[in-house]
mmCIF file of C-alpha atoms in Angstrom:
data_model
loop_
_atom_site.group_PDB
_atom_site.id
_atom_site.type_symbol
_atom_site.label_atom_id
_atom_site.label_comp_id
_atom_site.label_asym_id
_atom_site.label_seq_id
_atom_site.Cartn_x
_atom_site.Cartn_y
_atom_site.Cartn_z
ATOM 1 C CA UNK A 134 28.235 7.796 6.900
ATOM 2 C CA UNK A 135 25.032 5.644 6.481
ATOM 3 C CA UNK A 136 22.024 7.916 6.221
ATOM 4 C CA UNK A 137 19.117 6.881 8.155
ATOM 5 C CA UNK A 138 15.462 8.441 8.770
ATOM 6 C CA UNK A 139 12.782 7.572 11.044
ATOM 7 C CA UNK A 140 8.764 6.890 11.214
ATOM 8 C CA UNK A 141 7.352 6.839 14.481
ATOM 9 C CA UNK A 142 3.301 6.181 14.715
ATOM 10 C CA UNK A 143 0.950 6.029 17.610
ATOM 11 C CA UNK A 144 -1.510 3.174 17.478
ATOM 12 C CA UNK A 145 -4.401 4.215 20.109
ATOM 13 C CA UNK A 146 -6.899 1.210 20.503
ATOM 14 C CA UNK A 147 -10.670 3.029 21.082
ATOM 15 C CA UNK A 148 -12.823 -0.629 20.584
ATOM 16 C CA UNK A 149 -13.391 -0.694 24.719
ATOM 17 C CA UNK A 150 -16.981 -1.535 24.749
ATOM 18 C CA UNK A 151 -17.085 -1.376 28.399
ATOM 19 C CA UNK A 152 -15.382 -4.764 29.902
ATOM 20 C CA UNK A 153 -12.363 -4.772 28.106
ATOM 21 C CA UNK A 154 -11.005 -8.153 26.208
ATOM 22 C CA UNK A 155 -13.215 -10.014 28.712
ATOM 23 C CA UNK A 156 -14.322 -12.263 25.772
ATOM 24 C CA UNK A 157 -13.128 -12.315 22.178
ATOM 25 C CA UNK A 158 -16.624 -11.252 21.136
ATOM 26 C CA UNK A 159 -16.772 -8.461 23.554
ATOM 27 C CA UNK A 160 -14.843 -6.203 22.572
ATOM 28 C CA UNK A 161 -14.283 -3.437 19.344
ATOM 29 C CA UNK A 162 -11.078 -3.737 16.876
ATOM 30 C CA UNK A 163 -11.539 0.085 16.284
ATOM 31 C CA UNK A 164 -8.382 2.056 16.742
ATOM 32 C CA UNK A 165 -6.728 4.931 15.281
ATOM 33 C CA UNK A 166 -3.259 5.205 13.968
ATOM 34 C CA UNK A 167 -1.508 8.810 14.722
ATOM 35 C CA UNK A 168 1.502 10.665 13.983
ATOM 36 C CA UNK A 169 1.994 14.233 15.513
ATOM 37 C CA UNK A 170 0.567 16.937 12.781
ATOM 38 C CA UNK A 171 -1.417 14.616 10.490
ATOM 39 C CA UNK A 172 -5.233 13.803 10.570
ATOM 40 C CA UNK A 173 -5.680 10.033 12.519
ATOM 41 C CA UNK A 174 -6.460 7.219 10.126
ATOM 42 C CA UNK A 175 -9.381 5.207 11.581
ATOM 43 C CA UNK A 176 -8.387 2.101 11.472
ATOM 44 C CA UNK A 177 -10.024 -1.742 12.519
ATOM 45 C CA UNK A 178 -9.004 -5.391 11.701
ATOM 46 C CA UNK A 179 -10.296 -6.950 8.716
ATOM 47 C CA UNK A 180 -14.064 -7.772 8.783
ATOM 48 C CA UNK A 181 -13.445 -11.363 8.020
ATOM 49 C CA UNK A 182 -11.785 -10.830 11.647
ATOM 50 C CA UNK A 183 -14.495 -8.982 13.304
ATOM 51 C CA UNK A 184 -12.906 -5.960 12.195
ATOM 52 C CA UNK A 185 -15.272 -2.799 11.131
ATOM 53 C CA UNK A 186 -15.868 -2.522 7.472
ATOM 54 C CA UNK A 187 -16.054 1.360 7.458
ATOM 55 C CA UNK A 188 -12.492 1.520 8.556
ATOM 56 C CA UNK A 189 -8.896 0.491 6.757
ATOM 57 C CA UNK A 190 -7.174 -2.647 8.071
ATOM 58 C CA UNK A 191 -3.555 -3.136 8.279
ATOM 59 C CA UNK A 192 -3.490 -5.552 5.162
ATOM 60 C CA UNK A 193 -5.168 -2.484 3.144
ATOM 61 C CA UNK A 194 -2.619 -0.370 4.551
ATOM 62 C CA UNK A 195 0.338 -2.480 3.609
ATOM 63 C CA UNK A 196 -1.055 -2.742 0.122
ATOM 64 C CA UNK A 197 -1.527 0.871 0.135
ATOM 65 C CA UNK A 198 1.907 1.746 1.435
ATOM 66 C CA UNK A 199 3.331 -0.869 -1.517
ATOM 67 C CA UNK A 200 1.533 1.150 -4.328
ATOM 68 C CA UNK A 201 1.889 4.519 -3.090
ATOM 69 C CA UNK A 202 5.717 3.855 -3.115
ATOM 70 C CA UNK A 203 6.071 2.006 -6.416
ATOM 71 C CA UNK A 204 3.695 5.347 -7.219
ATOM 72 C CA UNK A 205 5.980 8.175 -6.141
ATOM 73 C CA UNK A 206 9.369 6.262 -7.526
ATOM 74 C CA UNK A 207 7.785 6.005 -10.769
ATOM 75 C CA UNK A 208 7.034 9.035 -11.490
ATOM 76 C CA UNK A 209 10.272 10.260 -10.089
ATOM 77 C CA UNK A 210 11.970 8.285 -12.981
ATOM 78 C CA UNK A 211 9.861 9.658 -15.821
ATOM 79 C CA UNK A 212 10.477 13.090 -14.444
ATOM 80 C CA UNK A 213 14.357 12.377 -14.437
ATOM 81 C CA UNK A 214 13.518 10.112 -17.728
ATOM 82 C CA UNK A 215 11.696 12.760 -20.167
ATOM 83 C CA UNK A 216 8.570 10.863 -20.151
ATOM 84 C CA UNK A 217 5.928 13.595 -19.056
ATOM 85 C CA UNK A 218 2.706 11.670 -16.861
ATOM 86 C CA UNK A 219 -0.462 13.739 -16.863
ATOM 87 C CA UNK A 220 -2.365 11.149 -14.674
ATOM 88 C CA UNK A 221 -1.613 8.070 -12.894
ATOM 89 C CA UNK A 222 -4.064 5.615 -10.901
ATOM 90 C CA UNK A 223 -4.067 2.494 -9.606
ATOM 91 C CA UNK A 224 -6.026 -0.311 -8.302
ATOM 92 C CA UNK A 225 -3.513 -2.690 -6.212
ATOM 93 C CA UNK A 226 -4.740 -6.021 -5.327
ATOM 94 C CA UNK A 227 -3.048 -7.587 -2.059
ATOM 95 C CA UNK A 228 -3.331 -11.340 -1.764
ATOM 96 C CA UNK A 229 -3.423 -13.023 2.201
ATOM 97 C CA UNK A 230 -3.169 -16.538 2.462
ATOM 98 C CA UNK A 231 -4.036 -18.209 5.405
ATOM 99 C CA UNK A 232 -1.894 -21.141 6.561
ATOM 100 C CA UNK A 233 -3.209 -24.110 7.648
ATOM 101 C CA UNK A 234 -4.244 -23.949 10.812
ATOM 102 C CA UNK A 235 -6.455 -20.948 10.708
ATOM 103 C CA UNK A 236 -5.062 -19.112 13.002
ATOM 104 C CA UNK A 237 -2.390 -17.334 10.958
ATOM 105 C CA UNK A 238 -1.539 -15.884 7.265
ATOM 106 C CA UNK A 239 0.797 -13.221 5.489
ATOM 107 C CA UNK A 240 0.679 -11.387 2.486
ATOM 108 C CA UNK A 241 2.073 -13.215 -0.523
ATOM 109 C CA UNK A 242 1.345 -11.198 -3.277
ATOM 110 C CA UNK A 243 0.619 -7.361 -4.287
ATOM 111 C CA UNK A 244 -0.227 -6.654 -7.819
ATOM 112 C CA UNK A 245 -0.303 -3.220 -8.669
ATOM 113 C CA UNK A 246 -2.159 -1.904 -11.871
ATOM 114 C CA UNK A 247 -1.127 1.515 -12.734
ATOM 115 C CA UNK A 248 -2.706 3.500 -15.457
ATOM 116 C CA UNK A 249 -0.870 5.993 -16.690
ATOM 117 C CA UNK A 250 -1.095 8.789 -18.911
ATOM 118 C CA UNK A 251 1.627 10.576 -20.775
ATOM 119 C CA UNK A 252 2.175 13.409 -22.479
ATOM 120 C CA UNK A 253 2.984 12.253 -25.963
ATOM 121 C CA UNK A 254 2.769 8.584 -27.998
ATOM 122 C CA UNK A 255 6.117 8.583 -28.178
ATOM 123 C CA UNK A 256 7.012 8.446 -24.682
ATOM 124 C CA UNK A 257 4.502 5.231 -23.667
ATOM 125 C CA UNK A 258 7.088 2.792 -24.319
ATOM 126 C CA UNK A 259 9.572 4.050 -21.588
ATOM 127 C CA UNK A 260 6.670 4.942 -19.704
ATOM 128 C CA UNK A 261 6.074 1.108 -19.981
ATOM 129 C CA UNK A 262 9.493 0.221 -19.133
ATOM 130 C CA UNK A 263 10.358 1.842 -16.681
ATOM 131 C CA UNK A 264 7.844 0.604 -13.849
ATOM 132 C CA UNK A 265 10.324 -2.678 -14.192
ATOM 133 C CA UNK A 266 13.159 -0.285 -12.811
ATOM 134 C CA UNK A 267 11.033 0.893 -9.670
ATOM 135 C CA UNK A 268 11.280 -2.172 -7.901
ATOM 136 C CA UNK A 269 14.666 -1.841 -7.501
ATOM 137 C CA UNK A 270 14.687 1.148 -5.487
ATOM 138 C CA UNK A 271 11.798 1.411 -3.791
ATOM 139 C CA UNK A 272 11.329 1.434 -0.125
ATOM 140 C CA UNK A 273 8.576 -0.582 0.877
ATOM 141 C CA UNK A 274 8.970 -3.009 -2.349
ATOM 142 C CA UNK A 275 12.830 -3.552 -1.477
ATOM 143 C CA UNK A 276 11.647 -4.583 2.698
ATOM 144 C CA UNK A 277 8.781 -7.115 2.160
ATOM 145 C CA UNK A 278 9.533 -10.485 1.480
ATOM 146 C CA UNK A 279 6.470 -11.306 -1.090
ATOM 147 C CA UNK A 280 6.043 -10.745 -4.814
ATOM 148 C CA UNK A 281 5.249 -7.648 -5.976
ATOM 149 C CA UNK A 282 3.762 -7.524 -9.913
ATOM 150 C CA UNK A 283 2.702 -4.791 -11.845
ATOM 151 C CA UNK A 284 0.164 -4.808 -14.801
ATOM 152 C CA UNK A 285 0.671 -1.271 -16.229
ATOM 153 C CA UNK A 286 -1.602 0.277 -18.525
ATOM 154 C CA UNK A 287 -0.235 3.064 -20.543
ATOM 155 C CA UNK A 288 -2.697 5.998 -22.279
ATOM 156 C CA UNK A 289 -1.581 8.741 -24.589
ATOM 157 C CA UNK A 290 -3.377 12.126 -23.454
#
Protein backbone atom coordinates (compact mmCIF):
# COMPACT_ATOMS: atom_id res chain seq x y z
CA UNK A 1 0.00 0.00 0.00
CA UNK A 2 1.38 3.47 -1.07
CA UNK A 3 1.73 5.67 1.99
CA UNK A 4 0.57 9.10 1.57
CA UNK A 5 0.33 12.28 4.02
CA UNK A 6 -1.23 15.53 3.65
CA UNK A 7 -0.55 19.52 4.13
CA UNK A 8 -3.45 21.59 4.04
CA UNK A 9 -2.83 25.63 4.54
CA UNK A 10 -5.18 28.52 4.68
CA UNK A 11 -4.07 31.53 2.70
CA UNK A 12 -6.30 34.58 4.15
CA UNK A 13 -5.66 37.77 1.96
CA UNK A 14 -5.90 40.99 4.69
CA UNK A 15 -4.34 43.84 1.91
CA UNK A 16 -8.22 45.31 1.44
CA UNK A 17 -7.45 48.91 1.67
CA UNK A 18 -10.99 49.78 1.35
CA UNK A 19 -12.09 49.36 -2.55
CA UNK A 20 -10.89 46.12 -3.18
CA UNK A 21 -8.65 45.27 -6.52
CA UNK A 22 -10.32 48.38 -7.99
CA UNK A 23 -6.85 49.34 -9.41
CA UNK A 24 -3.58 47.43 -9.31
CA UNK A 25 -2.16 50.22 -7.16
CA UNK A 26 -5.01 50.19 -4.80
CA UNK A 27 -4.83 47.59 -3.07
CA UNK A 28 -2.35 45.64 -0.17
CA UNK A 29 -0.47 42.15 -1.04
CA UNK A 30 -0.55 41.49 2.80
CA UNK A 31 -1.93 38.12 3.70
CA UNK A 32 -1.37 35.51 6.16
CA UNK A 33 -0.76 31.88 5.60
CA UNK A 34 -2.49 29.49 8.42
CA UNK A 35 -2.67 26.03 9.41
CA UNK A 36 -4.92 25.00 12.45
CA UNK A 37 -2.54 25.06 15.79
CA UNK A 38 0.46 27.00 14.47
CA UNK A 39 1.22 30.82 14.78
CA UNK A 40 0.14 32.62 11.07
CA UNK A 41 3.12 33.54 8.95
CA UNK A 42 2.62 37.12 7.68
CA UNK A 43 3.15 36.94 4.46
CA UNK A 44 3.16 39.69 1.15
CA UNK A 45 4.47 39.46 -2.50
CA UNK A 46 7.88 40.41 -3.20
CA UNK A 47 8.64 44.18 -2.91
CA UNK A 48 9.96 44.34 -6.39
CA UNK A 49 6.06 43.44 -6.85
CA UNK A 50 4.59 45.90 -4.55
CA UNK A 51 4.80 43.39 -1.98
CA UNK A 52 5.63 44.59 1.84
CA UNK A 53 9.22 44.26 2.77
CA UNK A 54 8.52 43.46 6.50
CA UNK A 55 6.80 40.31 5.49
CA UNK A 56 8.10 36.78 3.73
CA UNK A 57 7.13 36.24 0.08
CA UNK A 58 6.38 33.00 -1.45
CA UNK A 59 9.84 32.86 -3.34
CA UNK A 60 11.50 33.21 0.33
CA UNK A 61 9.29 30.59 1.41
CA UNK A 62 10.08 28.13 -1.31
CA UNK A 63 13.74 28.73 -0.68
CA UNK A 64 13.12 28.27 2.88
CA UNK A 65 11.09 25.10 2.55
CA UNK A 66 14.19 23.77 0.06
CA UNK A 67 16.83 24.32 2.87
CA UNK A 68 14.93 23.41 5.80
CA UNK A 69 14.40 19.97 4.08
CA UNK A 70 17.88 19.37 2.67
CA UNK A 71 18.43 20.59 6.63
CA UNK A 72 16.45 17.96 8.51
CA UNK A 73 17.55 14.94 5.91
CA UNK A 74 21.01 15.78 6.56
CA UNK A 75 21.26 15.56 9.75
CA UNK A 76 19.10 12.51 9.79
CA UNK A 77 21.97 10.77 7.83
CA UNK A 78 24.82 11.78 10.12
CA UNK A 79 22.73 10.64 13.01
CA UNK A 80 22.17 7.17 11.22
CA UNK A 81 25.93 7.80 9.77
CA UNK A 82 28.10 8.30 13.13
CA UNK A 83 29.00 11.73 12.22
CA UNK A 84 27.88 13.77 15.42
CA UNK A 85 26.70 17.78 14.22
CA UNK A 86 26.87 20.24 17.09
CA UNK A 87 25.59 23.17 14.88
CA UNK A 88 24.33 23.63 11.50
CA UNK A 89 23.31 27.01 9.61
CA UNK A 90 22.66 28.08 6.47
CA UNK A 91 22.28 30.93 4.19
CA UNK A 92 20.28 29.63 0.93
CA UNK A 93 20.28 31.82 -1.99
CA UNK A 94 17.13 31.35 -4.41
CA UNK A 95 17.61 32.63 -7.93
CA UNK A 96 14.12 34.02 -10.04
CA UNK A 97 14.50 34.73 -13.48
CA UNK A 98 12.13 36.62 -15.22
CA UNK A 99 11.20 35.60 -18.77
CA UNK A 100 10.96 37.83 -21.36
CA UNK A 101 8.05 39.47 -21.34
CA UNK A 102 7.97 40.77 -17.84
CA UNK A 103 5.16 39.51 -16.81
CA UNK A 104 6.32 36.09 -15.61
CA UNK A 105 9.45 34.10 -13.98
CA UNK A 106 10.24 30.83 -11.88
CA UNK A 107 12.81 29.81 -9.70
CA UNK A 108 15.82 28.29 -11.42
CA UNK A 109 18.22 27.85 -8.93
CA UNK A 110 18.59 27.34 -4.94
CA UNK A 111 22.01 27.18 -3.55
CA UNK A 112 22.19 26.19 -0.15
CA UNK A 113 25.35 26.89 2.06
CA UNK A 114 25.35 24.87 5.13
CA UNK A 115 27.87 25.25 7.83
CA UNK A 116 28.26 22.62 9.84
CA UNK A 117 29.91 21.63 12.86
CA UNK A 118 30.88 18.20 14.03
CA UNK A 119 31.89 16.59 16.79
CA UNK A 120 35.33 15.34 15.93
CA UNK A 121 38.04 16.02 12.79
CA UNK A 122 37.62 12.83 11.86
CA UNK A 123 34.11 12.79 10.99
CA UNK A 124 34.19 16.20 8.53
CA UNK A 125 34.83 14.23 5.56
CA UNK A 126 31.52 12.18 5.67
CA UNK A 127 30.04 15.11 7.09
CA UNK A 128 31.15 16.58 3.67
CA UNK A 129 29.90 13.77 1.73
CA UNK A 130 27.06 13.09 2.68
CA UNK A 131 25.01 16.40 1.84
CA UNK A 132 25.54 14.82 -1.93
CA UNK A 133 23.24 11.85 -0.66
CA UNK A 134 20.36 14.26 0.64
CA UNK A 135 19.20 15.19 -2.58
CA UNK A 136 18.15 12.01 -3.29
CA UNK A 137 15.63 11.68 -0.74
CA UNK A 138 14.45 14.71 0.11
CA UNK A 139 10.99 15.96 -0.24
CA UNK A 140 10.90 19.29 -1.49
CA UNK A 141 14.41 18.81 -3.47
CA UNK A 142 12.99 15.51 -5.21
CA UNK A 143 9.36 17.81 -6.42
CA UNK A 144 10.87 21.03 -7.92
CA UNK A 145 12.04 21.02 -11.24
CA UNK A 146 15.22 23.54 -10.79
CA UNK A 147 18.79 22.97 -9.63
CA UNK A 148 19.45 22.68 -6.31
CA UNK A 149 23.49 23.17 -5.23
CA UNK A 150 25.02 23.05 -2.07
CA UNK A 151 28.33 24.79 -0.96
CA UNK A 152 28.94 23.10 2.44
CA UNK A 153 31.26 24.34 4.88
CA UNK A 154 32.43 21.90 7.40
CA UNK A 155 33.98 23.09 11.13
CA UNK A 156 35.48 20.83 13.72
CA UNK A 157 34.06 21.92 17.29
Amino acid sequence: MTETHTYDVAIEWTGNLGSGTDGYRSFSRAHEVLAEGKAPIAASSDPAFRGDPARWNPEELLVASVAQCHMLWYLHLCAVGGVTVVDYEDRAHGVMTMDASGGGGQITEVVLRPEVTVADASMSDKARALHGDVHAVCFIARSVNFPVRHEPVVRVQ
